[in-house]
CSV table of C-alpha atoms and ligand atoms in Angstrom, one decimal:
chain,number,residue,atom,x,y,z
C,234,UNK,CA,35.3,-53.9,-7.6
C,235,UNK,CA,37.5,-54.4,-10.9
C,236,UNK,CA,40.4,-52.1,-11.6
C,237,UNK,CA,40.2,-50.9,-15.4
C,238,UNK,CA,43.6,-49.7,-16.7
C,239,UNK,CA,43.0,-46.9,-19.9
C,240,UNK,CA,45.4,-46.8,-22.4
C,241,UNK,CA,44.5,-43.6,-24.9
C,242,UNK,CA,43.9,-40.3,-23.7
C,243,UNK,CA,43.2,-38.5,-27.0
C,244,UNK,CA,39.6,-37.1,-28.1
C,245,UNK,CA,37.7,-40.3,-26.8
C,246,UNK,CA,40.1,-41.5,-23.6
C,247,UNK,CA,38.4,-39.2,-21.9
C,248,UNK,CA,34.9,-40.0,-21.9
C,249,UNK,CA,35.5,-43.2,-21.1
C,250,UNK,CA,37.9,-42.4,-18.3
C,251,UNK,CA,35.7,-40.4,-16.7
C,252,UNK,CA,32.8,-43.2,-16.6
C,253,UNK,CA,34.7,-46.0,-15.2
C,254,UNK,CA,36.1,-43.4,-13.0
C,255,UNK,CA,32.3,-42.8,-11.6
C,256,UNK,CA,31.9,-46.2,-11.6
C,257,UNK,CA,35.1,-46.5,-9.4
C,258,UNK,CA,36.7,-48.7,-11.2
C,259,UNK,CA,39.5,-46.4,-12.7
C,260,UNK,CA,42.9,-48.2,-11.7
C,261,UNK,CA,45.2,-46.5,-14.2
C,262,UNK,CA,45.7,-44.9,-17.7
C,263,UNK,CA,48.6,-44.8,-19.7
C,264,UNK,CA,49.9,-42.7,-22.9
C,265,UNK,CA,53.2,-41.8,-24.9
C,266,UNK,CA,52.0,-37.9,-24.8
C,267,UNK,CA,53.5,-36.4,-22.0
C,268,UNK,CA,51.4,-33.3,-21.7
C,269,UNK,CA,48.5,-36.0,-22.0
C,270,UNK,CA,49.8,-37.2,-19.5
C,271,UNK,CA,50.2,-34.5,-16.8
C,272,UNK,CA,46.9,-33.3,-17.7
C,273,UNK,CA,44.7,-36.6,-16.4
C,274,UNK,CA,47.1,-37.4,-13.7
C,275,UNK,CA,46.1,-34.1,-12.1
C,276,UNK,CA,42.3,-34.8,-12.6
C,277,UNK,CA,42.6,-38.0,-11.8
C,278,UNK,CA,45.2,-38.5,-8.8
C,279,UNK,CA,44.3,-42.0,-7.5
C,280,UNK,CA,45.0,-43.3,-10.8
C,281,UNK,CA,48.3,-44.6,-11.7
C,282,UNK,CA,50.0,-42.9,-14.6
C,283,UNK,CA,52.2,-44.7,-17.1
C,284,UNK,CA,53.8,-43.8,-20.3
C,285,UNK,CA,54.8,-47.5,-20.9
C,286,UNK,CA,51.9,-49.8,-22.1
C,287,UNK,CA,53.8,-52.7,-20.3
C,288,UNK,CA,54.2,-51.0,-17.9
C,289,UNK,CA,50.0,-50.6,-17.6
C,290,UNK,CA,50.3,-54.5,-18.0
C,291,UNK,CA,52.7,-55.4,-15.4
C,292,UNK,CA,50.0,-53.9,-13.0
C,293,UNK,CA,49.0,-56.9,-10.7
C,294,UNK,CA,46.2,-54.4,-9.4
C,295,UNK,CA,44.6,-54.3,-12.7
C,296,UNK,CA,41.3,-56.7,-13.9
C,297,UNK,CA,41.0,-55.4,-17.5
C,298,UNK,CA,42.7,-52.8,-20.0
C,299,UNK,CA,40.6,-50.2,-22.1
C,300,UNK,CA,41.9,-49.5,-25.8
C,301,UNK,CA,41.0,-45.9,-27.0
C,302,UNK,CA,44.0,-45.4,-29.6
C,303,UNK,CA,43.8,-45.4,-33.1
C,304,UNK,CA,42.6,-47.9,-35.1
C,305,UNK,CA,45.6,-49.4,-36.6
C,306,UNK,CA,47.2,-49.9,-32.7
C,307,UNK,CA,44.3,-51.8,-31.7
C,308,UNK,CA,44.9,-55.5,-33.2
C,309,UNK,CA,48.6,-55.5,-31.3
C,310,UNK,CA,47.6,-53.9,-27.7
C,311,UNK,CA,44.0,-55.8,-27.5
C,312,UNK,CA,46.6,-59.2,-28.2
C,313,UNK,CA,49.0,-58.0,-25.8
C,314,UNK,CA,46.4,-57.8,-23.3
C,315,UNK,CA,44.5,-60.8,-23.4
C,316,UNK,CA,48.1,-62.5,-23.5
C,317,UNK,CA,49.0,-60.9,-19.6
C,318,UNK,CA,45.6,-62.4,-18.7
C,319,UNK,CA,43.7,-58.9,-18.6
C,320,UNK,CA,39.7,-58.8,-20.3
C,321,UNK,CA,39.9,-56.4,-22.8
C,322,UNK,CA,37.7,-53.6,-24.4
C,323,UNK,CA,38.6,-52.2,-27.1
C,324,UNK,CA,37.3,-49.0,-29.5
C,325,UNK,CA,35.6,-50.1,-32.2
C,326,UNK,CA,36.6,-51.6,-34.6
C,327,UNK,CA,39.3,-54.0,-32.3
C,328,UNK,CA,40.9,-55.2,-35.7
C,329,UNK,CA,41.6,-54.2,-39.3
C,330,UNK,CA,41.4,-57.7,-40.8
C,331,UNK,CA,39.2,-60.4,-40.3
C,332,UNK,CA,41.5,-63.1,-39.5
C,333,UNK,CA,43.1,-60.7,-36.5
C,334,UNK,CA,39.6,-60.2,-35.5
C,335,UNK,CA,39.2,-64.4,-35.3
C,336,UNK,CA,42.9,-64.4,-33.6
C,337,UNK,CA,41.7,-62.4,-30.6
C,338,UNK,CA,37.9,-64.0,-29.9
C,339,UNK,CA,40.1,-67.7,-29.7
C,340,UNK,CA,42.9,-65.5,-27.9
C,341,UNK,CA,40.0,-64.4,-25.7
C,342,UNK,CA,37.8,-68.1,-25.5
C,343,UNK,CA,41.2,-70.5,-24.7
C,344,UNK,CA,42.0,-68.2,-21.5
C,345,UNK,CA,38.4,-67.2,-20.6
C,346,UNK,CA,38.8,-63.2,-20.9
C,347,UNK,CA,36.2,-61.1,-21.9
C,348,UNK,CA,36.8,-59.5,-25.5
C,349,UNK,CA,34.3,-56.8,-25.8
C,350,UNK,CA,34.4,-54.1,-29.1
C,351,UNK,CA,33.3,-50.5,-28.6
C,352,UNK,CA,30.0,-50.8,-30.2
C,353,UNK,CA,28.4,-47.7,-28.6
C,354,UNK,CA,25.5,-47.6,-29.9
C,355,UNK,CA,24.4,-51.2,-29.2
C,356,UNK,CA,24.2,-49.5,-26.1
C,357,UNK,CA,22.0,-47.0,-26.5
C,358,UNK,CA,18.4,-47.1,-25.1
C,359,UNK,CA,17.2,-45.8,-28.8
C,360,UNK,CA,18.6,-49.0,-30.1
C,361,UNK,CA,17.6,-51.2,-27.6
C,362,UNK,CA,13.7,-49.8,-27.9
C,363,UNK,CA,14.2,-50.8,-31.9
C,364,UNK,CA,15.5,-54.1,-31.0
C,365,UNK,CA,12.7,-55.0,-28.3
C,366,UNK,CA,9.8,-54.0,-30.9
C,367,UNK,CA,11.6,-56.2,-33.3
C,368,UNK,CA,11.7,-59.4,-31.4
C,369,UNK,CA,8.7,-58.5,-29.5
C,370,UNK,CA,7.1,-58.7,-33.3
C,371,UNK,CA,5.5,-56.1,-33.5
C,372,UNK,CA,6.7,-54.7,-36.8
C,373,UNK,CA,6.0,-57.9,-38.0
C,374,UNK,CA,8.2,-59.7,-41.0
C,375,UNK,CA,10.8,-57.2,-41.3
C,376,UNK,CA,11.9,-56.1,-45.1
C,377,UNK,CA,14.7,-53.9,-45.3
C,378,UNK,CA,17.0,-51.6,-42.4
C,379,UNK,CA,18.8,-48.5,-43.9
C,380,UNK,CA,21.3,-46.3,-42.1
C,381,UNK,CA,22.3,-42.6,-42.6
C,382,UNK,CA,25.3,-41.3,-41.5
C,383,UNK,CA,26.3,-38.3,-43.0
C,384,UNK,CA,27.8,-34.7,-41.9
C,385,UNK,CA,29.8,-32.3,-43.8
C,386,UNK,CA,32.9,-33.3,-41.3
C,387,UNK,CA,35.1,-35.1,-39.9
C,388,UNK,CA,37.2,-35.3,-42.7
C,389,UNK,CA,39.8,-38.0,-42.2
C,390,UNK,CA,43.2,-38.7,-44.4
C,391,UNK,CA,43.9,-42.1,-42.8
C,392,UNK,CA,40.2,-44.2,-42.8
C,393,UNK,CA,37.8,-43.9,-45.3
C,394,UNK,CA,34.3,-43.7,-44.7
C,395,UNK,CA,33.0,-47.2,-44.1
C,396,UNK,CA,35.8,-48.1,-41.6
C,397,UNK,CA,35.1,-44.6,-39.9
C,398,UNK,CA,31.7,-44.3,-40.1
C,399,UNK,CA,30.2,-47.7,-41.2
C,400,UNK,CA,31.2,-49.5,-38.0
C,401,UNK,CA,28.3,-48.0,-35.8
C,402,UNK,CA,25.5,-48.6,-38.1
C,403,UNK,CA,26.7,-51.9,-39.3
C,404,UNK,CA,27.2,-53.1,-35.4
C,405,UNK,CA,23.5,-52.2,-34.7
C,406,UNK,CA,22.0,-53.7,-38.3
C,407,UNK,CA,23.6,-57.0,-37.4
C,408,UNK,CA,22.3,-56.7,-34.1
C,409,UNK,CA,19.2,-55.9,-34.9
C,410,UNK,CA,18.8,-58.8,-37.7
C,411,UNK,CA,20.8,-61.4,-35.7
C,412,UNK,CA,22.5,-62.0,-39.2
C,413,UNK,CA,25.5,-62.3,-41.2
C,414,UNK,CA,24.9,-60.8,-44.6
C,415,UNK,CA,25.4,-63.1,-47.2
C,416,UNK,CA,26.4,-61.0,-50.2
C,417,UNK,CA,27.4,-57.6,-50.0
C,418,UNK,CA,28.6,-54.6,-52.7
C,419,UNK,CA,29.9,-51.7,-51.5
C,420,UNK,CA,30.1,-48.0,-54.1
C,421,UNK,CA,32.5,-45.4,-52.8
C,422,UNK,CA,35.0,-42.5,-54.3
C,423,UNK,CA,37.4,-41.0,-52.8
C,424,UNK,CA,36.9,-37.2,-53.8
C,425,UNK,CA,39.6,-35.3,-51.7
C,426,UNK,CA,42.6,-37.9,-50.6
C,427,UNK,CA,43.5,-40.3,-53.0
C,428,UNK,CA,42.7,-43.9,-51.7
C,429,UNK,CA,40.3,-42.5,-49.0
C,430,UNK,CA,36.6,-42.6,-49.8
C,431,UNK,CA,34.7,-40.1,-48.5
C,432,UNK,CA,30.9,-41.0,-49.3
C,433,UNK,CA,30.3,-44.7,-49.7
C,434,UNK,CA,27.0,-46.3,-50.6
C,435,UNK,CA,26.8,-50.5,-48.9
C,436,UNK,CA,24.2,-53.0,-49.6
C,437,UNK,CA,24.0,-56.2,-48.1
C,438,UNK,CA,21.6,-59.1,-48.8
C,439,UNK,CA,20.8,-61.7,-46.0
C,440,UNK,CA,20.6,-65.6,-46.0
C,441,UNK,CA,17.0,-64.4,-44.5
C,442,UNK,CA,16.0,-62.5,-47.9
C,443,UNK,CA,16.1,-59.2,-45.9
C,444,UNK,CA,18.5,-56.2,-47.4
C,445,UNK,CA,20.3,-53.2,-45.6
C,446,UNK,CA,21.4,-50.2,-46.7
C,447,UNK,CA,24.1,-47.8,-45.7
C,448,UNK,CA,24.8,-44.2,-47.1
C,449,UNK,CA,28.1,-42.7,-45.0
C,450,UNK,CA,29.4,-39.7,-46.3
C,451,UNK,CA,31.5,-36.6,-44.6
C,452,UNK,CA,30.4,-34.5,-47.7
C,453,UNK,CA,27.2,-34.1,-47.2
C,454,UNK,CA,24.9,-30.8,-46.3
C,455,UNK,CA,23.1,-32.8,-43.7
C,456,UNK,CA,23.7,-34.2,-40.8
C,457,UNK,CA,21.7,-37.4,-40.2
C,458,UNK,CA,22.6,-40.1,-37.8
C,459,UNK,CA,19.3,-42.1,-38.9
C,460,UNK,CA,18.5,-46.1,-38.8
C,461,UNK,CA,15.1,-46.8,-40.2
C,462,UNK,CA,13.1,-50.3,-40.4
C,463,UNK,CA,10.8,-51.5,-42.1
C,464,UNK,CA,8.6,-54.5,-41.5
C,465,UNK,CA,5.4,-55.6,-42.7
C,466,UNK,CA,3.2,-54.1,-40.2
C,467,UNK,CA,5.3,-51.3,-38.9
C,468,UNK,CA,7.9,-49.0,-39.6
C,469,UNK,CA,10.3,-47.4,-36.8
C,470,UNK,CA,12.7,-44.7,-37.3
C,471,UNK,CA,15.8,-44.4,-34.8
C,472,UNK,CA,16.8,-40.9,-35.2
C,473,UNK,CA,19.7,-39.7,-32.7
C,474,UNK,CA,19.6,-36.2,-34.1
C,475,UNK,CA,16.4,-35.9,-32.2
C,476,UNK,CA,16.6,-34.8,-28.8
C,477,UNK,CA,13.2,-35.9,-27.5
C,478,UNK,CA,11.5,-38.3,-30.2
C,479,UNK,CA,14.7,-40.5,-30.6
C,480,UNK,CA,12.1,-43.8,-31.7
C,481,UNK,CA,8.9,-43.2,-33.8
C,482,UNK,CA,6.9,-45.9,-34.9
C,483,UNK,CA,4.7,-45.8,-37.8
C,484,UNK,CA,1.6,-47.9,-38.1
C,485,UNK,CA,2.3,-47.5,-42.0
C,486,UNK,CA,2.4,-50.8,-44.0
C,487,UNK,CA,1.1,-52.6,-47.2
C,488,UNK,CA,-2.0,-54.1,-47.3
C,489,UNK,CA,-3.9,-57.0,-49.4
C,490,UNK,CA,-7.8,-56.3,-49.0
C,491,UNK,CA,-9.7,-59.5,-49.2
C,492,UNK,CA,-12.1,-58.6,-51.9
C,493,UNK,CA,-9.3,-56.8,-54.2
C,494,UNK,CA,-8.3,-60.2,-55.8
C,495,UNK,CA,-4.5,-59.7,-55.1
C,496,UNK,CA,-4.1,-56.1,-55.3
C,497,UNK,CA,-1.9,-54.3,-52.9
C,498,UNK,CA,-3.1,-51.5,-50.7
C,499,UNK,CA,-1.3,-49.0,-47.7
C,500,UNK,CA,-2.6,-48.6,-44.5
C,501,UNK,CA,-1.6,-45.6,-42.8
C,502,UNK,CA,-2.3,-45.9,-38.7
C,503,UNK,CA,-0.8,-43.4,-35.6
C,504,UNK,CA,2.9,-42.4,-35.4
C,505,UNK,CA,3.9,-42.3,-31.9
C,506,UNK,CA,6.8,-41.7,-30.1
C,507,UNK,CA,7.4,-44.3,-27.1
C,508,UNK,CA,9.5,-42.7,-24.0
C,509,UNK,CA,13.4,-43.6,-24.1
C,510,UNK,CA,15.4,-43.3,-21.3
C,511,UNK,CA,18.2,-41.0,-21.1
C,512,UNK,CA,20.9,-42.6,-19.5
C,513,UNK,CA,24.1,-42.3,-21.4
C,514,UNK,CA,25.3,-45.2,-23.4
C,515,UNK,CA,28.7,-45.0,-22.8
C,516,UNK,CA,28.0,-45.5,-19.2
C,517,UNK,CA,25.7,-48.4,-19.9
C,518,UNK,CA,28.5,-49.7,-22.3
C,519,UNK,CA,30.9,-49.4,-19.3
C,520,UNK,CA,29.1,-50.6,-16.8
C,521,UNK,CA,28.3,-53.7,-18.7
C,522,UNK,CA,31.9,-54.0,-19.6
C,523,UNK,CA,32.2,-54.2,-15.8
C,524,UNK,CA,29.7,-56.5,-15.5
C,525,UNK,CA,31.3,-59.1,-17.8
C,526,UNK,CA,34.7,-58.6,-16.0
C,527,UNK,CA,33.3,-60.2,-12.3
C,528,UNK,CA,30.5,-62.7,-14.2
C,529,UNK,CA,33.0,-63.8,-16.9
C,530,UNK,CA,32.9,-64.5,-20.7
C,531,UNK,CA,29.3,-66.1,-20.8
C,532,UNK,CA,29.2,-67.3,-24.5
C,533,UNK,CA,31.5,-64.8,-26.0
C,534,UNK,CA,28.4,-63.3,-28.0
C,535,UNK,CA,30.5,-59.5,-27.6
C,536,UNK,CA,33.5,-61.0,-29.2
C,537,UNK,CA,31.5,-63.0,-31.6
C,538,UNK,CA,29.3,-59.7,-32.5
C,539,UNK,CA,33.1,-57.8,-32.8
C,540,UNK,CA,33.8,-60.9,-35.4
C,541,UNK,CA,31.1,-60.6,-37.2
C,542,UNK,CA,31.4,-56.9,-37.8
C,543,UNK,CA,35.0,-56.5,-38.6
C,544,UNK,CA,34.2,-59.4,-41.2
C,545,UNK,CA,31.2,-57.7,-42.7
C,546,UNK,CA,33.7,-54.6,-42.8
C,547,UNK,CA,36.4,-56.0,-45.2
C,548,UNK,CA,34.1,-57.9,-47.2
C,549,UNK,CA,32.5,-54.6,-48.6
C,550,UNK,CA,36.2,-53.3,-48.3
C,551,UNK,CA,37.4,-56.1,-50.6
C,552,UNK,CA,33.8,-54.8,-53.0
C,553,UNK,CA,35.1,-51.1,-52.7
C,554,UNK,CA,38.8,-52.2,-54.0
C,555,UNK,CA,37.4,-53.8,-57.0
C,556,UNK,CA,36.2,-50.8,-58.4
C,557,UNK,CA,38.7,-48.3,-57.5
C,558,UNK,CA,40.7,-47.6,-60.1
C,559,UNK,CA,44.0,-49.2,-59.9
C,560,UNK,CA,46.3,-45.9,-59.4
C,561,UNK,CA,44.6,-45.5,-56.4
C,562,UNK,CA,44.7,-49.2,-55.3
C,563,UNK,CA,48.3,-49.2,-53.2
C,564,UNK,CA,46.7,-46.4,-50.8
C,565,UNK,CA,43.5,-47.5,-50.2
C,566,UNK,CA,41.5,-46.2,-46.9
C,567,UNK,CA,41.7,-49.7,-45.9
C,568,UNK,CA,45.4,-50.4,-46.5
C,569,UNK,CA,46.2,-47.4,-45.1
C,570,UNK,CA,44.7,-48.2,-41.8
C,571,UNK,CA,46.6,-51.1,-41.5
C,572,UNK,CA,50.1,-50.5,-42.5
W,242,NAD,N1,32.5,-45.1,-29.8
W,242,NAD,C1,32.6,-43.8,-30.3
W,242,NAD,O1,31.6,-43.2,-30.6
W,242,NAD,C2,34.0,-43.3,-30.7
W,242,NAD,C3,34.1,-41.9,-30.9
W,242,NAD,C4,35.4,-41.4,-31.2
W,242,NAD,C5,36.4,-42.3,-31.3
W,242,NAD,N2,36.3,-43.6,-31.0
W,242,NAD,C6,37.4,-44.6,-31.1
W,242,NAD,O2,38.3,-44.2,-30.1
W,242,NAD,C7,39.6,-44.6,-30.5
W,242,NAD,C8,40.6,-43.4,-30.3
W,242,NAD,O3,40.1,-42.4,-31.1
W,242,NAD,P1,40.6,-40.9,-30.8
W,242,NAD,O4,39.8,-40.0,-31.8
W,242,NAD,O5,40.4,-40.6,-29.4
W,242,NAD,O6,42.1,-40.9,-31.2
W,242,NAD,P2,43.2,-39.8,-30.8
W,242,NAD,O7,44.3,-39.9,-31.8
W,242,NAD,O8,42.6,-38.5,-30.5
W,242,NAD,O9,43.9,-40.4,-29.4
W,242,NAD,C9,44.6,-41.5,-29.3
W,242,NAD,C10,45.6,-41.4,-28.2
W,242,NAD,O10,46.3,-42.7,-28.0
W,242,NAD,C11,47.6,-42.4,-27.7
W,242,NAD,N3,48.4,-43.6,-28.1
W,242,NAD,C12,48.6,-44.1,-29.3
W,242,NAD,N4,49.3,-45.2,-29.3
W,242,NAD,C13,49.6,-45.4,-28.0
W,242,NAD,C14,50.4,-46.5,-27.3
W,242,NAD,N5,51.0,-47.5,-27.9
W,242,NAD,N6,50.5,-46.4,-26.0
W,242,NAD,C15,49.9,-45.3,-25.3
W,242,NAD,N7,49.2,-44.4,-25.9
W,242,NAD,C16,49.1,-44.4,-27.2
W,242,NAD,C17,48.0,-41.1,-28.4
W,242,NAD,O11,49.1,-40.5,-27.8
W,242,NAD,C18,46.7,-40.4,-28.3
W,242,NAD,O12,46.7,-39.5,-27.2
W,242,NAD,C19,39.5,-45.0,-32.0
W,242,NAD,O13,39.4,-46.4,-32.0
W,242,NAD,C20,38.1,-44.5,-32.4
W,242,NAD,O14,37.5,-45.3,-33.4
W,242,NAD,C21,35.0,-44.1,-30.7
């Protein structure tokens, strides 16, 4: 079995401690907080401890390192790993710019290491159910995907909404489309710290035709963790508010009659609810982590999907700087993040 070493022990650490701890794979963790520290060395005694992230990489026991610190730290630590010859996973997103992003997927191809991003909810059975009806074809052509992501809360000072929040939906509208958007805009104010945009509206446009959407907010009276697609025959709704009926499919869609002479018609069918399964994605996003560590790299498609996203990210950055207002340009949610 692999040997994971975790280097983070903050709010999300944790979580992912304790699942490559059930998978047995939990070599060692490391953070600068000492109480941290003495905390998860006491649940978790046949880990190693270290305070020192060379330290964690001087390890010889240790297959892979695990990134859960903030954002900013990421580029630097995921480099440093795949430098010592460790696979690396690292929280979403694993860099700030797009040209670190490209730096680690070569970093990661030249030595053969897996590079894999947090992208939970690529994970998720939900997801995977969307993606299956999508290549399966049974929504048919598909139009337009648009993602809601809004709570009143978290409210964060140093990332702004689209870095914060954007990353999960965008991950799984790439995914789902197998695209790269080729145009994008991107509408955002930052209401409460300057530079910081708290509710941003994204559109992208695809080489295929096909547009996305994506409202993410933190002010907002609702919260809504909602993907919805629409294609020509169906429409399916991925709602992970819902406890039971996480996927509906509607048997909605427009409709040409063939004695209307061109006019368009809707056809409304059943809505049903297909079964998902409720393992727990972060495990499934573990395990597979795991997976890639004995198998190897395969084609890089994680790094390339990390690549893709982190590029998609500050080209609707780069769309939200051009219409701030210049006073607020030198603080930017983006620029922020990565000084
Ligand atoms: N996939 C998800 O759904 C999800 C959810 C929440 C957070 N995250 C991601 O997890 C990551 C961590 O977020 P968080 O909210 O847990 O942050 P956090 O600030 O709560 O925790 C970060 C921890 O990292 C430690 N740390 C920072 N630099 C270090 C270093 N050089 N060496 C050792 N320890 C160091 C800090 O002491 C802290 O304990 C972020 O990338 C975030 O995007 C993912």
């Amino acid at each position: 079995m692999s040997r994971v070493g975790l280097v983070g022990l903050g709010y999300w650490g944790p979580n992912l401690a304790r699942n490559f701890d059930d998978l047995g794979a939990l070599g060692a963790l490391c953070d600068t907080d000492p109480e941290l520290r003495e905390r998860f060395a006491a649940r978790y005694p046949n880990a190693r401890m270290y305070a020192d992230y060379d330290e964690l990489l001087a390890d010889d026991a240790l297959d892979a390192v695990v990134v859960a610190t903030p954002v900013p730290t990421h580029f630097a630590l995921a480099r440093r790993a795949l430098e010592a010859g460790l696979h690396a996973f690292v929280e979403k997103p694993p860099a700030m710019r797009a040209t670190e992003m490209e730096e680690l997927v070569s970093l990661a191809a030249e030595r053969d290491l897996v590079l894999m991003p947090g992208h939970l909810l690529l994970y998720h059975p939900g997801v995977q159910q969307v993606k299956a009806l999508i290549d399966a074809g049974e929504l048919g052509e598909i139009f337009c995907i648009y993602g809601n992501r809004q709570n009143l809360g978290v409210i964060r000072r140093d990332e702004n909404a689209l870095w914060s929040l954007g990353v999960h939906d965008l991950s799984v509208i790439l995914h789902l489309l197998g695209e790269e958007p080729a145009e994008v805009w991107a509408h955002g104010t930052a209401f409460l710290t300057p530079g910081v945009e708290d509710v941003v509206f994204c559109y992208l446009r695809f080489p295929s035709g096909r547009i996305a959407h994506m409202h993410l907010s933190w002010l907002d009276p609702h919260k809504m963790r909602k993907l919805t697609v629409v294609g020509r025959d169906k429409m399916v709704v991925f709602d992970d508010m819902e406890l039971e009926r996480k996927v509906t499919v509607y048997e909605k869609g427009p409709w040409q009659p063939a004695d209307t002479y061109g006019e368009w018609r809707t056809r409304t069918g059943d809505i049903f609810s297909p079964r998902v399964p409720n393992d727990e994605p972060l495990r499934l996003e573990c395990a597979h982590f795991l997976r890639l560590v004995e198998e190897g790299p395969g084609d890089g498609r994680e790094a390339r999907d990390g690549l893709a996203v982190v590029r998609t990210l500050a080209a609707l950055q780069a769309k939200l700087d051009e219409t701030v207002s210049p006073a607020d340009r030198p603080g930017s949610g983006a620029e922020r993040a990565r000084s």
